[in-house]
Coordinates of C-alpha atoms in Angstrom, one line a residue:
G1 CA 68.6 77.5 116.1
V2 CA 70.0 76.9 119.5
G3 CA 73.7 75.9 119.5
K4 CA 74.1 76.7 115.8
V5 CA 76.6 79.1 114.3
V6 CA 74.6 82.1 113.0
Q7 CA 77.4 84.1 111.5
V8 CA 81.2 84.3 111.4
V9 CA 83.4 87.4 111.1
N10 CA 87.1 87.1 110.6
A11 CA 89.8 89.8 110.4
T12 CA 93.6 89.8 110.1
Y13 CA 96.4 92.3 110.7
N14 CA 100.1 92.1 109.9
T15 CA 101.6 95.5 110.5
Q16 CA 104.3 95.4 113.3
A17 CA 103.3 97.0 116.6
I18 CA 105.8 98.0 119.2
S19 CA 105.3 99.0 122.8
S20 CA 108.0 100.3 125.3
T21 CA 105.5 101.3 128.0
T22 CA 103.2 99.7 130.6
T23 CA 100.3 101.6 129.0
Y24 CA 98.1 99.4 126.9
A25 CA 97.8 100.3 123.2
D26 CA 95.8 98.8 120.3
T27 CA 97.6 96.0 118.4
G28 CA 95.6 96.8 115.2
L29 CA 93.7 93.5 115.4
T30 CA 90.0 94.3 115.5
A31 CA 86.7 92.9 114.3
T32 CA 83.1 94.0 114.6
I33 CA 80.0 91.8 114.6
T34 CA 76.3 92.7 114.9
P35 CA 74.5 89.9 116.8
T36 CA 71.1 88.9 115.4
S37 CA 69.7 88.2 118.9
A38 CA 70.5 89.7 122.3
T39 CA 70.6 86.2 123.8
S40 CA 73.4 85.0 121.4
K41 CA 76.8 84.1 122.6
I42 CA 79.9 85.3 120.7
L43 CA 82.9 82.9 120.6
V44 CA 86.0 85.0 120.1
S45 CA 89.3 83.4 119.0
A46 CA 92.3 85.7 118.9
H47 CA 95.7 84.7 117.7
Q48 CA 98.6 87.3 118.0
N49 CA 101.4 86.2 115.8
G50 CA 105.0 87.4 115.5
C51 CA 105.4 88.0 119.2
Y52 CA 108.8 89.2 120.3
V53 CA 110.4 90.4 123.6
N54 CA 113.5 92.5 123.3
P55 CA 116.5 91.3 125.4
D56 CA 117.7 94.8 126.5
F57 CA 116.1 94.5 129.9
T58 CA 115.7 91.4 132.0
A59 CA 112.3 92.4 133.2
N60 CA 110.6 92.7 129.8
G61 CA 107.5 90.7 129.3
L62 CA 104.6 90.8 126.8
N63 CA 101.0 91.5 128.1
V64 CA 98.0 91.1 125.8
K65 CA 94.4 91.5 126.6
L66 CA 91.1 91.1 124.7
L67 CA 88.4 93.8 124.9
R68 CA 84.8 94.2 123.9
G69 CA 84.5 97.9 123.2
A70 CA 86.4 99.5 126.2
T71 CA 85.7 96.5 128.5
I72 CA 88.5 94.0 129.2
I73 CA 87.1 90.5 128.9
S74 CA 90.1 88.3 128.9
K75 CA 93.9 88.2 129.1
L76 CA 95.8 86.4 126.3
A77 CA 99.2 86.8 127.9
Q78 CA 100.6 88.1 131.2
N79 CA 104.3 88.7 131.2
A80 CA 104.9 86.3 128.4
G81 CA 108.5 85.7 127.4
Y82 CA 109.8 86.8 130.8
T83 CA 113.0 84.9 131.7
A84 CA 114.8 87.3 134.1
T85 CA 117.7 87.1 131.6
A86 CA 118.8 89.2 128.7
F87 CA 117.8 86.7 126.0
R88 CA 115.8 87.6 122.9
Q89 CA 112.4 85.8 123.0
Y90 CA 110.4 85.0 119.9
L91 CA 107.0 83.7 121.0
A92 CA 105.4 82.3 117.8
T93 CA 101.8 82.9 118.8
V94 CA 99.8 84.1 121.8
S95 CA 96.2 82.8 121.5
S96 CA 93.0 82.5 123.4
S97 CA 89.3 81.8 123.0
Y98 CA 86.6 83.4 125.0
L99 CA 82.8 82.8 125.0
D100 CA 81.2 86.2 125.5
S101 CA 77.6 87.3 126.2
P102 CA 77.3 90.9 124.9
A103 CA 73.5 91.0 125.4
T104 CA 73.0 93.3 122.4
T105 CA 72.0 93.5 118.8
T106 CA 74.1 96.5 118.0
A107 CA 77.5 96.4 116.3
T108 CA 80.0 95.1 118.8
T109 CA 83.8 95.5 118.4
Y110 CA 86.4 93.2 119.8
K111 CA 90.1 94.0 119.7
T112 CA 93.4 93.3 121.4
Q113 CA 95.7 95.6 123.2
F114 CA 99.3 95.1 124.4
A115 CA 101.9 96.6 126.7
N116 CA 105.4 95.8 128.1
N117 CA 105.8 94.6 131.6
I118 CA 108.1 97.5 132.3
A119 CA 108.6 101.0 130.8
A120 CA 111.9 100.1 129.1
S121 CA 113.1 98.6 125.9
D122 CA 110.2 97.0 124.0
V123 CA 107.9 94.1 123.1
R124 CA 106.5 93.6 119.6
L125 CA 103.7 91.9 117.7
Q126 CA 103.3 91.0 114.0
V127 CA 107.2 90.9 113.6
N128 CA 108.2 90.3 110.0
A129 CA 104.6 90.8 108.9
G130 CA 103.4 87.9 111.0
Q131 CA 99.6 87.7 110.4
S132 CA 97.4 87.9 113.5
T133 CA 93.8 86.8 113.3
I134 CA 90.6 87.3 115.2
T135 CA 87.4 85.3 114.5
L136 CA 84.0 86.1 115.9
M137 CA 81.3 83.4 115.8
E138 CA 77.7 84.1 116.8
I139 CA 76.2 81.1 118.5
G140 CA 72.4 80.9 118.8
V141 CA 71.0 80.4 122.3

């Protein structure tokens, strides 16, 4: 039915990921859903936990984006934790929700990627086995 939740897919990931470059890399958080209708919407909720910005360089900042396949559909964080000072930053969670229209009935994968604001020192996710989650909800249209 229209406006009803047709199916829900949930995935978690808790292995630490580290980036010391401006090149985006997978965080390990990913989930796949196969919509039952090409008109369905997919509500994506992503929560990256255990976020950390190393204090070694004052320009460090955490960037996180959400992708459908290879297509960027949203940014969860842009330069998060940046303070222009050499202070360690623990960001409990970086979260976002996005209502997507994939227009397909084939298996569709959503994932997050991250990078540092500069190519020095590092930013981290899932520090101390912090559990990140991604939930996909198919909404009938």
